[in-house]
Coordinates of C-alpha atoms in Angstrom, one line a residue:
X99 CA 48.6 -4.0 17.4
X100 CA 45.4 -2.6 19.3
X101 CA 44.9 0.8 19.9
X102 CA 42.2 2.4 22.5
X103 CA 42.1 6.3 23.4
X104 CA 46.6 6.8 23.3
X105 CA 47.0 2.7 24.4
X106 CA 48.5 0.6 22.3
X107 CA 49.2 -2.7 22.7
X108 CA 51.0 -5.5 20.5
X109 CA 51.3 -9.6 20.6
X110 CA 55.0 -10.6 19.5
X111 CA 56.1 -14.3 19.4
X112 CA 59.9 -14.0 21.1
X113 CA 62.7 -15.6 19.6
X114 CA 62.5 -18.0 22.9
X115 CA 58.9 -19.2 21.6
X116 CA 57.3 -17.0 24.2
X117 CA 54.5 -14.6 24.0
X118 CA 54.8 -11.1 25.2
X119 CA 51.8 -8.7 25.2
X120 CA 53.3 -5.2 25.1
X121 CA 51.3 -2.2 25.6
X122 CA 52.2 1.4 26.0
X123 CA 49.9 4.1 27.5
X124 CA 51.0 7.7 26.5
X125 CA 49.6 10.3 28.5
X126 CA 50.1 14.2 27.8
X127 CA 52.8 14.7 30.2
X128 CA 53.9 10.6 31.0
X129 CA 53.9 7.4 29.5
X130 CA 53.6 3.6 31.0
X131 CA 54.6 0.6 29.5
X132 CA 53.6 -3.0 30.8
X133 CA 54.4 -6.2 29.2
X134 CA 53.2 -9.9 29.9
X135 CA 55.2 -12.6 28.7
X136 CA 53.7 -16.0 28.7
X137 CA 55.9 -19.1 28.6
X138 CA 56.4 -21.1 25.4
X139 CA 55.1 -24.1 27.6
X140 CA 52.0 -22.3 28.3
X141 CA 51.3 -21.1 24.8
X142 CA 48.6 -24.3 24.2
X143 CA 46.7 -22.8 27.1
X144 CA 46.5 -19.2 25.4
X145 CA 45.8 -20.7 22.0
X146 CA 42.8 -22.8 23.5
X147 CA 41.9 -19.4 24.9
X148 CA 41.9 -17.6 22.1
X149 CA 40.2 -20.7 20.3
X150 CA 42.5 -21.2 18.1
X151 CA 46.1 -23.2 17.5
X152 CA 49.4 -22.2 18.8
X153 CA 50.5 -21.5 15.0
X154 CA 47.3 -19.1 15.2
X155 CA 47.9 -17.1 18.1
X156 CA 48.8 -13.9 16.4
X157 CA 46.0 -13.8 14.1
X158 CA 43.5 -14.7 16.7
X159 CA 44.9 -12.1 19.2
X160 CA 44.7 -9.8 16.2
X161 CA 40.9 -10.5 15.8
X162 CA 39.9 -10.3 19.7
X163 CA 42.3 -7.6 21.1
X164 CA 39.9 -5.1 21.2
X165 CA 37.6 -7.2 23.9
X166 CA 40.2 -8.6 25.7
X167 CA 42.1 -4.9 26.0
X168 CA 38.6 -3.5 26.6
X169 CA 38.0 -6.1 29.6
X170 CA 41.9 -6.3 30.4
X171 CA 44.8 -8.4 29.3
X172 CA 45.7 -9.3 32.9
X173 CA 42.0 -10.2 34.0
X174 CA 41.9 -12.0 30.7
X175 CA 44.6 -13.9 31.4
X176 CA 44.0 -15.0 35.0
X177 CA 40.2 -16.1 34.0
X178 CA 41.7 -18.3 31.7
X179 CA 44.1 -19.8 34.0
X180 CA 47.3 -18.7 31.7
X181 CA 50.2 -18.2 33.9
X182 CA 52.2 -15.0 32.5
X183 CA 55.4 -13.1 34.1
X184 CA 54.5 -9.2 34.3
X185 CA 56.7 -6.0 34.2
X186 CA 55.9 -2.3 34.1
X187 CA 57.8 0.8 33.0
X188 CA 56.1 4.6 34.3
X189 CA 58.0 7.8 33.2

């Protein structure tokens, strides 16, 4: 879990082998939510990514949220050609 200025955001290993990247975004009067999930067949192109191993993906997300977050997980993402499902929530 990452946190910057009332965003947090969390990398969770799914009991399908995916990845999702869950982040929530409280605002005084509203909150958003957004998720990407990225295919357990894709997972060796995030590891590589991250510069790490697929066993290593948490920690190494753990290590480099902050830049990635910072720079954004979907632009992140794309510029290393990881394909990921997305979804949104906005109360």
């Amino acid at each position: 879990m990452h946190g910057i200025d009332r965003l947090e955001v969390w990398l969770k290993r799914q009991p399908d082998g995916s990845i999702k990247i869950y982040g929530q975004h409280l605002y005084p009067d509203a909150e958003y939510e957004y998720w990407f999930v990225v295919a357990p067949t894709d997972l060796p192109l995030l590891a590589t990514a991250l510069g790490t191993t697929v066993d290593g993906v948490e920690l190494a997300w753990k290590t480099q949220s902050a830049t990635i977050i910072q720079h954004g997980e979907s632009r992140w993402l794309t510029e290393h050609e990881i394909p990921y499902d997305f979804g949104n929530w906005y109360s």
